[in-house]
Amino acid sequence: AALCYLPTRLQSLVEFYHTEIPVHYRQMGLGDILVNHAFQWAEQMGLLVIPSCTFVKRYLQHHDEHRDLLVRNEQ
């Protein structure tokens, strides 16, 4: 399983752009765990997040606790 992210022009900003869970492990909640840990990492590192990944966007619809870390784009 993986959550892919990219640095941006700003050191304090990353983009979560893709989440991949192997087929045999889907529907087990692993994606939610992965995204939650990614947001915890971003918070610990003092980073803001652009959530461009569809899975991450869906996760955020049910998890308001990460709202303070979100940015729409680099501007």
PDB file of N, CA, C and O in Angstrom:
ATOM      1  N   ALA A   1       0.853  -1.178   0.000  1.00  0.00           N
ATOM      2  CA  ALA A   1       0.000   0.000   0.000  1.00  0.00           C
ATOM      3  C   ALA A   1       0.896   1.237   0.000  1.00  0.00           C
ATOM      4  O   ALA A   1       1.979   1.217   0.564  1.00  0.00           O
ATOM      5  N   ALA A   2       0.409   2.300  -0.617  1.00  0.00           N
ATOM      6  CA  ALA A   2       1.215   3.521  -0.687  1.00  0.00           C
ATOM      7  C   ALA A   2       0.326   4.748  -0.829  1.00  0.00           C
ATOM      8  O   ALA A   2      -0.721   4.688  -1.466  1.00  0.00           O
ATOM      9  N   LEU A   3       0.783   5.817  -0.215  1.00  0.00           N
ATOM     10  CA  LEU A   3       0.199   7.136  -0.464  1.00  0.00           C
ATOM     11  C   LEU A   3       1.319   7.957  -1.066  1.00  0.00           C
ATOM     12  O   LEU A   3       2.368   8.130  -0.444  1.00  0.00           O
ATOM     13  N   CYS A   4       1.123   8.426  -2.279  1.00  0.00           N
ATOM     14  CA  CYS A   4       2.152   9.179  -2.986  1.00  0.00           C
ATOM     15  C   CYS A   4       1.957  10.666  -2.728  1.00  0.00           C
ATOM     16  O   CYS A   4       0.835  11.164  -2.738  1.00  0.00           O
ATOM     17  N   TYR A   5       3.069  11.342  -2.506  1.00  0.00           N
ATOM     18  CA  TYR A   5       3.015  12.782  -2.298  1.00  0.00           C
ATOM     19  C   TYR A   5       4.173  13.444  -3.007  1.00  0.00           C
ATOM     20  O   TYR A   5       5.171  12.804  -3.329  1.00  0.00           O
ATOM     21  N   LEU A   6       3.997  14.723  -3.272  1.00  0.00           N
ATOM     22  CA  LEU A   6       5.028  15.515  -3.938  1.00  0.00           C
ATOM     23  C   LEU A   6       5.320  16.762  -3.126  1.00  0.00           C
ATOM     24  O   LEU A   6       4.398  17.361  -2.565  1.00  0.00           O
ATOM     25  N   PRO A   7       6.574  17.171  -3.087  1.00  0.00           N
ATOM     26  CA  PRO A   7       6.861  18.490  -2.522  1.00  0.00           C
ATOM     27  C   PRO A   7       6.338  19.545  -3.491  1.00  0.00           C
ATOM     28  O   PRO A   7       6.069  19.257  -4.656  1.00  0.00           O
ATOM     29  N   THR A   8       6.184  20.747  -3.023  1.00  0.00           N
ATOM     30  CA  THR A   8       5.761  21.854  -3.881  1.00  0.00           C
ATOM     31  C   THR A   8       6.837  22.929  -3.845  1.00  0.00           C
ATOM     32  O   THR A   8       7.885  22.750  -3.237  1.00  0.00           O
ATOM     33  N   ARG A   9       6.550  24.055  -4.469  1.00  0.00           N
ATOM     34  CA  ARG A   9       7.513  25.162  -4.451  1.00  0.00           C
ATOM     35  C   ARG A   9       7.717  25.701  -3.037  1.00  0.00           C
ATOM     36  O   ARG A   9       8.744  26.295  -2.734  1.00  0.00           O
ATOM     37  N   LEU A  10       6.732  25.494  -2.180  1.00  0.00           N
ATOM     38  CA  LEU A  10       6.812  25.960  -0.797  1.00  0.00           C
ATOM     39  C   LEU A  10       7.253  24.816   0.100  1.00  0.00           C
ATOM     40  O   LEU A  10       6.694  23.719   0.047  1.00  0.00           O
ATOM     41  N   GLN A  11       8.244  25.041   0.930  1.00  0.00           N
ATOM     42  CA  GLN A  11       8.771  23.982   1.784  1.00  0.00           C
ATOM     43  C   GLN A  11       7.742  23.439   2.772  1.00  0.00           C
ATOM     44  O   GLN A  11       7.851  22.296   3.205  1.00  0.00           O
ATOM     45  N   SER A  12       6.764  24.242   3.127  1.00  0.00           N
ATOM     46  CA  SER A  12       5.788  23.825   4.132  1.00  0.00           C
ATOM     47  C   SER A  12       4.519  23.219   3.527  1.00  0.00           C
ATOM     48  O   SER A  12       3.520  23.050   4.217  1.00  0.00           O
ATOM     49  N   LEU A  13       4.589  22.831   2.251  1.00  0.00           N
ATOM     50  CA  LEU A  13       3.395  22.353   1.555  1.00  0.00           C
ATOM     51  C   LEU A  13       3.710  21.115   0.722  1.00  0.00           C
ATOM     52  O   LEU A  13       4.684  21.094  -0.029  1.00  0.00           O
ATOM     53  N   VAL A  14       2.886  20.070   0.876  1.00  0.00           N
ATOM     54  CA  VAL A  14       3.008  18.862   0.055  1.00  0.00           C
ATOM     55  C   VAL A  14       1.658  18.558  -0.580  1.00  0.00           C
ATOM     56  O   VAL A  14       0.624  19.026  -0.107  1.00  0.00           O
ATOM     57  N   GLU A  15       1.696  17.773  -1.644  1.00  0.00           N
ATOM     58  CA  GLU A  15       0.465  17.360  -2.325  1.00  0.00           C
ATOM     59  C   GLU A  15       0.310  15.849  -2.194  1.00  0.00           C
ATOM     60  O   GLU A  15       1.205  15.095  -2.569  1.00  0.00           O
ATOM     61  N   PHE A  16      -0.810  15.395  -1.638  1.00  0.00           N
ATOM     62  CA  PHE A  16      -1.155  13.972  -1.609  1.00  0.00           C
ATOM     63  C   PHE A  16      -1.909  13.701  -2.906  1.00  0.00           C
ATOM     64  O   PHE A  16      -3.057  14.077  -3.058  1.00  0.00           O
ATOM     65  N   TYR A  17      -1.254  13.050  -3.873  1.00  0.00           N
ATOM     66  CA  TYR A  17      -1.839  12.932  -5.203  1.00  0.00           C
ATOM     67  C   TYR A  17      -2.308  11.542  -5.597  1.00  0.00           C
ATOM     68  O   TYR A  17      -3.046  11.378  -6.577  1.00  0.00           O
ATOM     69  N   HIS A  18      -1.944  10.500  -4.862  1.00  0.00           N
ATOM     70  CA  HIS A  18      -2.381   9.155  -5.255  1.00  0.00           C
ATOM     71  C   HIS A  18      -2.278   8.201  -4.064  1.00  0.00           C
ATOM     72  O   HIS A  18      -1.328   8.260  -3.295  1.00  0.00           O
ATOM     73  N   THR A  19      -3.268   7.335  -3.947  1.00  0.00           N
ATOM     74  CA  THR A  19      -3.260   6.283  -2.937  1.00  0.00           C
ATOM     75  C   THR A  19      -3.451   4.957  -3.659  1.00  0.00           C
ATOM     76  O   THR A  19      -4.325   4.843  -4.530  1.00  0.00           O
ATOM     77  N   GLU A  20      -2.650   3.971  -3.320  1.00  0.00           N
ATOM     78  CA  GLU A  20      -2.740   2.656  -3.964  1.00  0.00           C
ATOM     79  C   GLU A  20      -2.782   1.568  -2.891  1.00  0.00           C
ATOM     80  O   GLU A  20      -1.906   1.479  -2.046  1.00  0.00           O
ATOM     81  N   ILE A  21      -3.850   0.754  -2.944  1.00  0.00           N
ATOM     82  CA  ILE A  21      -3.998  -0.389  -2.051  1.00  0.00           C
ATOM     83  C   ILE A  21      -4.100  -1.632  -2.941  1.00  0.00           C
ATOM     84  O   ILE A  21      -4.941  -1.667  -3.850  1.00  0.00           O
ATOM     85  N   PRO A  22      -3.269  -2.659  -2.705  1.00  0.00           N
ATOM     86  CA  PRO A  22      -3.382  -3.875  -3.513  1.00  0.00           C
ATOM     87  C   PRO A  22      -4.804  -4.450  -3.452  1.00  0.00           C
ATOM     88  O   PRO A  22      -5.471  -4.385  -2.413  1.00  0.00           O
ATOM     89  N   VAL A  23      -5.243  -5.010  -4.544  1.00  0.00           N
ATOM     90  CA  VAL A  23      -6.617  -5.505  -4.675  1.00  0.00           C
ATOM     91  C   VAL A  23      -7.004  -6.431  -3.523  1.00  0.00           C
ATOM     92  O   VAL A  23      -8.090  -6.317  -2.963  1.00  0.00           O
ATOM     93  N   HIS A  24      -6.142  -7.329  -3.129  1.00  0.00           N
ATOM     94  CA  HIS A  24      -6.457  -8.298  -2.078  1.00  0.00           C
ATOM     95  C   HIS A  24      -6.657  -7.656  -0.708  1.00  0.00           C
ATOM     96  O   HIS A  24      -7.185  -8.286   0.203  1.00  0.00           O
ATOM     97  N   TYR A  25      -6.219  -6.400  -0.543  1.00  0.00           N
ATOM     98  CA  TYR A  25      -6.308  -5.728   0.755  1.00  0.00           C
ATOM     99  C   TYR A  25      -7.330  -4.597   0.774  1.00  0.00           C
ATOM    100  O   TYR A  25      -7.463  -3.901   1.770  1.00  0.00           O
ATOM    101  N   ARG A  26      -8.069  -4.440  -0.308  1.00  0.00           N
ATOM    102  CA  ARG A  26      -9.088  -3.387  -0.351  1.00  0.00           C
ATOM    103  C   ARG A  26     -10.289  -3.781   0.501  1.00  0.00           C
ATOM    104  O   ARG A  26     -10.495  -4.951   0.810  1.00  0.00           O
ATOM    105  N   GLN A  27     -11.061  -2.800   0.891  1.00  0.00           N
ATOM    106  CA  GLN A  27     -12.254  -2.993   1.725  1.00  0.00           C
ATOM    107  C   GLN A  27     -11.917  -3.497   3.128  1.00  0.00           C
ATOM    108  O   GLN A  27     -12.755  -4.089   3.795  1.00  0.00           O
ATOM    109  N   MET A  28     -10.673  -3.267   3.577  1.00  0.00           N
ATOM    110  CA  MET A  28     -10.262  -3.675   4.921  1.00  0.00           C
ATOM    111  C   MET A  28      -9.940  -2.471   5.804  1.00  0.00           C
ATOM    112  O   MET A  28      -9.498  -2.638   6.928  1.00  0.00           O
ATOM    113  N   GLY A  29     -10.129  -1.271   5.260  1.00  0.00           N
ATOM    114  CA  GLY A  29      -9.832  -0.071   6.035  1.00  0.00           C
ATOM    115  C   GLY A  29      -8.385   0.373   5.988  1.00  0.00           C
ATOM    116  O   GLY A  29      -8.002   1.328   6.667  1.00  0.00           O
ATOM    117  N   LEU A  30      -7.563  -0.297   5.193  1.00  0.00           N
ATOM    118  CA  LEU A  30      -6.137   0.053   5.134  1.00  0.00           C
ATOM    119  C   LEU A  30      -5.910   1.432   4.532  1.00  0.00           C
ATOM    120  O   LEU A  30      -5.011   2.156   4.952  1.00  0.00           O
ATOM    121  N   GLY A  31      -6.726   1.802   3.563  1.00  0.00           N
ATOM    122  CA  GLY A  31      -6.595   3.126   2.956  1.00  0.00           C
ATOM    123  C   GLY A  31      -6.826   4.226   3.982  1.00  0.00           C
ATOM    124  O   GLY A  31      -6.084   5.203   4.037  1.00  0.00           O
ATOM    125  N   ASP A  32      -7.857   4.052   4.810  1.00  0.00           N
ATOM    126  CA  ASP A  32      -8.136   5.034   5.859  1.00  0.00           C
ATOM    127  C   ASP A  32      -6.978   5.139   6.845  1.00  0.00           C
ATOM    128  O   ASP A  32      -6.587   6.240   7.241  1.00  0.00           O
ATOM    129  N   ILE A  33      -6.429   4.000   7.222  1.00  0.00           N
ATOM    130  CA  ILE A  33      -5.286   3.998   8.146  1.00  0.00           C
ATOM    131  C   ILE A  33      -4.100   4.711   7.515  1.00  0.00           C
ATOM    132  O   ILE A  33      -3.439   5.537   8.153  1.00  0.00           O
ATOM    133  N   LEU A  34      -3.836   4.407   6.254  1.00  0.00           N
ATOM    134  CA  LEU A  34      -2.718   5.017   5.537  1.00  0.00           C
ATOM    135  C   LEU A  34      -2.865   6.533   5.444  1.00  0.00           C
ATOM    136  O   LEU A  34      -1.928   7.283   5.739  1.00  0.00           O
ATOM    137  N   VAL A  35      -4.050   6.994   5.065  1.00  0.00           N
ATOM    138  CA  VAL A  35      -4.279   8.432   4.928  1.00  0.00           C
ATOM    139  C   VAL A  35      -4.198   9.119   6.294  1.00  0.00           C
ATOM    140  O   VAL A  35      -3.603  10.190   6.420  1.00  0.00           O
ATOM    141  N   ASN A  36      -4.753   8.502   7.315  1.00  0.00           N
ATOM    142  CA  ASN A  36      -4.678   9.076   8.659  1.00  0.00           C
ATOM    143  C   ASN A  36      -3.224   9.239   9.097  1.00  0.00           C
ATOM    144  O   ASN A  36      -2.836  10.293   9.612  1.00  0.00           O
ATOM    145  N   HIS A  37      -2.413   8.220   8.887  1.00  0.00           N
ATOM    146  CA  HIS A  37      -0.994   8.304   9.248  1.00  0.00           C
ATOM    147  C   HIS A  37      -0.261   9.355   8.418  1.00  0.00           C
ATOM    148  O   HIS A  37       0.634  10.038   8.929  1.00  0.00           O
ATOM    149  N   ALA A  38      -0.641   9.492   7.155  1.00  0.00           N
ATOM    150  CA  ALA A  38      -0.017  10.515   6.314  1.00  0.00           C
ATOM    151  C   ALA A  38      -0.321  11.911   6.857  1.00  0.00           C
ATOM    152  O   ALA A  38       0.563  12.777   6.899  1.00  0.00           O
ATOM    153  N   PHE A  39      -1.551  12.140   7.284  1.00  0.00           N
ATOM    154  CA  PHE A  39      -1.892  13.441   7.871  1.00  0.00           C
ATOM    155  C   PHE A  39      -1.189  13.651   9.213  1.00  0.00           C
ATOM    156  O   PHE A  39      -0.765  14.766   9.523  1.00  0.00           O
ATOM    157  N   GLN A  40      -1.055  12.597   9.992  1.00  0.00           N
ATOM    158  CA  GLN A  40      -0.309  12.715  11.258  1.00  0.00           C
ATOM    159  C   GLN A  40       1.141  13.089  10.977  1.00  0.00           C
ATOM    160  O   GLN A  40       1.719  13.931  11.669  1.00  0.00           O
ATOM    161  N   TRP A  41       1.733  12.466   9.963  1.00  0.00           N
ATOM    162  CA  TRP A  41       3.112  12.783   9.574  1.00  0.00           C
ATOM    163  C   TRP A  41       3.219  14.245   9.144  1.00  0.00           C
ATOM    164  O   TRP A  41       4.133  14.957   9.570  1.00  0.00           O
ATOM    165  N   ALA A  42       2.285  14.681   8.296  1.00  0.00           N
ATOM    166  CA  ALA A  42       2.308  16.070   7.828  1.00  0.00           C
ATOM    167  C   ALA A  42       2.222  17.037   9.012  1.00  0.00           C
ATOM    168  O   ALA A  42       2.965  18.026   9.067  1.00  0.00           O
ATOM    169  N   GLU A  43       1.353  16.734   9.947  1.00  0.00           N
ATOM    170  CA  GLU A  43       1.212  17.603  11.116  1.00  0.00           C
ATOM    171  C   GLU A  43       2.489  17.630  11.950  1.00  0.00           C
ATOM    172  O   GLU A  43       2.954  18.700  12.359  1.00  0.00           O
ATOM    173  N   GLN A  44       3.094  16.483  12.177  1.00  0.00           N
ATOM    174  CA  GLN A  44       4.344  16.405  12.940  1.00  0.00           C
ATOM    175  C   GLN A  44       5.469  17.171  12.260  1.00  0.00           C
ATOM    176  O   GLN A  44       6.331  17.743  12.927  1.00  0.00           O
ATOM    177  N   MET A  45       5.470  17.188  10.936  1.00  0.00           N
ATOM    178  CA  MET A  45       6.515  17.867  10.177  1.00  0.00           C
ATOM    179  C   MET A  45       6.200  19.345   9.962  1.00  0.00           C
ATOM    180  O   MET A  45       6.999  20.067   9.376  1.00  0.00           O
ATOM    181  N   GLY A  46       5.031  19.793  10.406  1.00  0.00           N
ATOM    182  CA  GLY A  46       4.644  21.190  10.229  1.00  0.00           C
ATOM    183  C   GLY A  46       4.260  21.523   8.791  1.00  0.00           C
ATOM    184  O   GLY A  46       4.467  22.649   8.343  1.00  0.00           O
ATOM    185  N   LEU A  47       3.690  20.549   8.084  1.00  0.00           N
ATOM    186  CA  LEU A  47       3.349  20.731   6.673  1.00  0.00           C
ATOM    187  C   LEU A  47       1.857  20.941   6.488  1.00  0.00           C
ATOM    188  O   LEU A  47       1.038  20.430   7.254  1.00  0.00           O
ATOM    189  N   LEU A  48       1.513  21.659   5.426  1.00  0.00           N
ATOM    190  CA  LEU A  48       0.140  21.768   4.963  1.00  0.00           C
ATOM    191  C   LEU A  48      -0.003  20.830   3.769  1.00  0.00           C
ATOM    192  O   LEU A  48       0.987  20.475   3.122  1.00  0.00           O
ATOM    193  N   VAL A  49      -1.235  20.443   3.449  1.00  0.00           N
ATOM    194  CA  VAL A  49      -1.469  19.416   2.429  1.00  0.00           C
ATOM    195  C   VAL A  49      -2.469  19.895   1.381  1.00  0.00           C
ATOM    196  O   VAL A  49      -3.529  20.414   1.720  1.00  0.00           O
ATOM    197  N   ILE A  50      -2.112  19.677   0.110  1.00  0.00           N
ATOM    198  CA  ILE A  50      -3.052  19.812  -0.995  1.00  0.00           C
ATOM    199  C   ILE A  50      -3.575  18.398  -1.257  1.00  0.00           C
ATOM    200  O   ILE A  50      -2.805  17.523  -1.666  1.00  0.00           O
ATOM    201  N   PRO A  51      -4.848  18.127  -1.025  1.00  0.00           N
ATOM    202  CA  PRO A  51      -5.386  16.776  -1.231  1.00  0.00           C
ATOM    203  C   PRO A  51      -5.952  16.595  -2.640  1.00  0.00           C
ATOM    204  O   PRO A  51      -7.151  16.759  -2.866  1.00  0.00           O
ATOM    205  N   SER A  52      -5.130  16.249  -3.605  1.00  0.00           N
ATOM    206  CA  SER A  52      -5.626  16.095  -4.982  1.00  0.00           C
ATOM    207  C   SER A  52      -6.064  14.661  -5.291  1.00  0.00           C
ATOM    208  O   SER A  52      -6.768  14.440  -6.272  1.00  0.00           O
ATOM    209  N   CYS A  53      -5.707  13.706  -4.460  1.00  0.00           N
ATOM    210  CA  CYS A  53      -6.087  12.301  -4.642  1.00  0.00           C
ATOM    211  C   CYS A  53      -7.576  12.125  -4.336  1.00  0.00           C
ATOM    212  O   CYS A  53      -8.077  12.591  -3.311  1.00  0.00           O
ATOM    213  N   THR A  54      -8.299  11.433  -5.210  1.00  0.00           N
ATOM    214  CA  THR A  54      -9.730  11.201  -5.034  1.00  0.00           C
ATOM    215  C   THR A  54     -10.021  10.462  -3.734  1.00  0.00           C
ATOM    216  O   THR A  54     -10.960  10.798  -3.010  1.00  0.00           O
ATOM    217  N   PHE A  55      -9.226   9.460  -3.408  1.00  0.00           N
ATOM    218  CA  PHE A  55      -9.453   8.700  -2.170  1.00  0.00           C
ATOM    219  C   PHE A  55      -9.261   9.591  -0.952  1.00  0.00           C
ATOM    220  O   PHE A  55     -10.050   9.546  -0.009  1.00  0.00           O
ATOM    221  N   VAL A  56      -8.228  10.417  -0.963  1.00  0.00           N
ATOM    222  CA  VAL A  56      -7.972  11.330   0.153  1.00  0.00           C
ATOM    223  C   VAL A  56      -9.140  12.319   0.287  1.00  0.00           C
ATOM    224  O   VAL A  56      -9.603  12.585   1.401  1.00  0.00           O
ATOM    225  N   LYS A  57      -9.634  12.824  -0.823  1.00  0.00           N
ATOM    226  CA  LYS A  57     -10.781  13.747  -0.776  1.00  0.00           C
ATOM    227  C   LYS A  57     -12.006  13.073  -0.158  1.00  0.00           C
ATOM    228  O   LYS A  57     -12.710  13.668   0.653  1.00  0.00           O
ATOM    229  N   ARG A  58     -12.272  11.823  -0.540  1.00  0.00           N
ATOM    230  CA  ARG A  58     -13.402  11.091   0.038  1.00  0.00           C
ATOM    231  C   ARG A  58     -13.201  10.855   1.534  1.00  0.00           C
ATOM    232  O   ARG A  58     -14.125  10.984   2.328  1.00  0.00           O
ATOM    233  N   TYR A  59     -11.979  10.512   1.923  1.00  0.00           N
ATOM    234  CA  TYR A  59     -11.645  10.308   3.338  1.00  0.00           C
ATOM    235  C   TYR A  59     -11.946  11.583   4.133  1.00  0.00           C
ATOM    236  O   TYR A  59     -12.522  11.529   5.220  1.00  0.00           O
ATOM    237  N   LEU A  60     -11.583  12.721   3.585  1.00  0.00           N
ATOM    238  CA  LEU A  60     -11.763  13.993   4.280  1.00  0.00           C
ATOM    239  C   LEU A  60     -13.227  14.367   4.469  1.00  0.00           C
ATOM    240  O   LEU A  60     -13.561  15.131   5.375  1.00  0.00           O
ATOM    241  N   GLN A  61     -14.109  13.834   3.656  1.00  0.00           N
ATOM    242  CA  GLN A  61     -15.540  14.097   3.823  1.00  0.00           C
ATOM    243  C   GLN A  61     -16.060  13.538   5.141  1.00  0.00           C
ATOM    244  O   GLN A  61     -17.075  13.989   5.653  1.00  0.00           O
ATOM    245  N   HIS A  62     -15.339  12.566   5.706  1.00  0.00           N
ATOM    246  CA  HIS A  62     -15.764  11.909   6.949  1.00  0.00           C
ATOM    247  C   HIS A  62     -14.811  12.158   8.112  1.00  0.00           C
ATOM    248  O   HIS A  62     -15.026  11.616   9.197  1.00  0.00           O
ATOM    249  N   HIS A  63     -13.754  12.937   7.888  1.00  0.00           N
ATOM    250  CA  HIS A  63     -12.750  13.167   8.929  1.00  0.00           C
ATOM    251  C   HIS A  63     -12.374  14.651   8.986  1.00  0.00           C
ATOM    252  O   HIS A  63     -11.429  15.084   8.340  1.00  0.00           O
ATOM    253  N   ASP A  64     -13.106  15.385   9.762  1.00  0.00           N
ATOM    254  CA  ASP A  64     -12.870  16.825   9.907  1.00  0.00           C
ATOM    255  C   ASP A  64     -11.608  17.160  10.700  1.00  0.00           C
ATOM    256  O   ASP A  64     -11.144  18.290  10.671  1.00  0.00           O
ATOM    257  N   GLU A  65     -11.059  16.191  11.401  1.00  0.00           N
ATOM    258  CA  GLU A  65      -9.921  16.472  12.275  1.00  0.00           C
ATOM    259  C   GLU A  65      -8.672  16.948  11.534  1.00  0.00           C
ATOM    260  O   GLU A  65      -7.755  17.492  12.146  1.00  0.00           O
ATOM    261  N   HIS A  66      -8.626  16.772  10.234  1.00  0.00           N
ATOM    262  CA  HIS A  66      -7.453  17.190   9.460  1.00  0.00           C
ATOM    263  C   HIS A  66      -7.684  18.505   8.724  1.00  0.00           C
ATOM    264  O   HIS A  66      -6.829  18.958   7.973  1.00  0.00           O
ATOM    265  N   ARG A  67      -8.812  19.124   8.924  1.00  0.00           N
ATOM    266  CA  ARG A  67      -9.218  20.330   8.205  1.00  0.00           C
ATOM    267  C   ARG A  67      -8.176  21.450   8.289  1.00  0.00           C
ATOM    268  O   ARG A  67      -7.952  22.165   7.321  1.00  0.00           O
ATOM    269  N   ASP A  68      -7.520  21.598   9.437  1.00  0.00           N
ATOM    270  CA  ASP A  68      -6.548  22.681   9.624  1.00  0.00           C
ATOM    271  C   ASP A  68      -5.283  22.523   8.777  1.00  0.00           C
ATOM    272  O   ASP A  68      -4.502  23.460   8.651  1.00  0.00           O
ATOM    273  N   LEU A  69      -5.077  21.336   8.215  1.00  0.00           N
ATOM    274  CA  LEU A  69      -3.866  21.086   7.414  1.00  0.00           C
ATOM    275  C   LEU A  69      -4.096  21.270   5.914  1.00  0.00           C
ATOM    276  O   LEU A  69      -3.160  21.138   5.130  1.00  0.00           O
ATOM    277  N   LEU A  70      -5.319  21.582   5.520  1.00  0.00           N
ATOM    278  CA  LEU A  70      -5.666  21.578   4.094  1.00  0.00           C
ATOM    279  C   LEU A  70      -5.456  22.924   3.412  1.00  0.00           C
ATOM    280  O   LEU A  70      -5.732  23.982   3.974  1.00  0.00           O
ATOM    281  N   VAL A  71      -4.992  22.821   2.178  1.00  0.00           N
ATOM    282  CA  VAL A  71      -4.818  23.971   1.294  1.00  0.00           C
ATOM    283  C   VAL A  71      -5.337  23.529  -0.064  1.00  0.00           C
ATOM    284  O   VAL A  71      -5.135  22.384  -0.471  1.00  0.00           O
ATOM    285  N   ARG A  72      -5.995  24.421  -0.793  1.00  0.00           N
ATOM    286  CA  ARG A  72      -6.540  24.061  -2.114  1.00  0.00           C
ATOM    287  C   ARG A  72      -5.468  23.978  -3.187  1.00  0.00           C
ATOM    288  O   ARG A  72      -5.499  23.136  -4.051  1.00  0.00           O
ATOM    289  N   ASN A  73      -4.519  24.923  -3.180  1.00  0.00           N
ATOM    290  CA  ASN A  73      -3.460  24.922  -4.183  1.00  0.00           C
ATOM    291  C   ASN A  73      -2.259  25.690  -3.639  1.00  0.00           C
ATOM    292  O   ASN A  73      -2.284  26.157  -2.503  1.00  0.00           O
ATOM    293  N   GLU A  74      -1.239  25.845  -4.434  1.00  0.00           N
ATOM    294  CA  GLU A  74      -0.006  26.503  -3.982  1.00  0.00           C
ATOM    295  C   GLU A  74      -0.136  28.006  -3.801  1.00  0.00           C
ATOM    296  O   GLU A  74       0.746  28.633  -3.252  1.00  0.00           O
ATOM    297  N   GLN A  75      -1.205  28.606  -4.296  1.00  0.00           N
ATOM    298  CA  GLN A  75      -1.309  30.068  -4.242  1.00  0.00           C
ATOM    299  C   GLN A  75      -1.987  30.519  -3.035  1.00  0.00           C
ATOM    300  O   GLN A  75      -2.469  30.471  -2.183  1.00  0.00           O
TER     301      GLN A  75
END
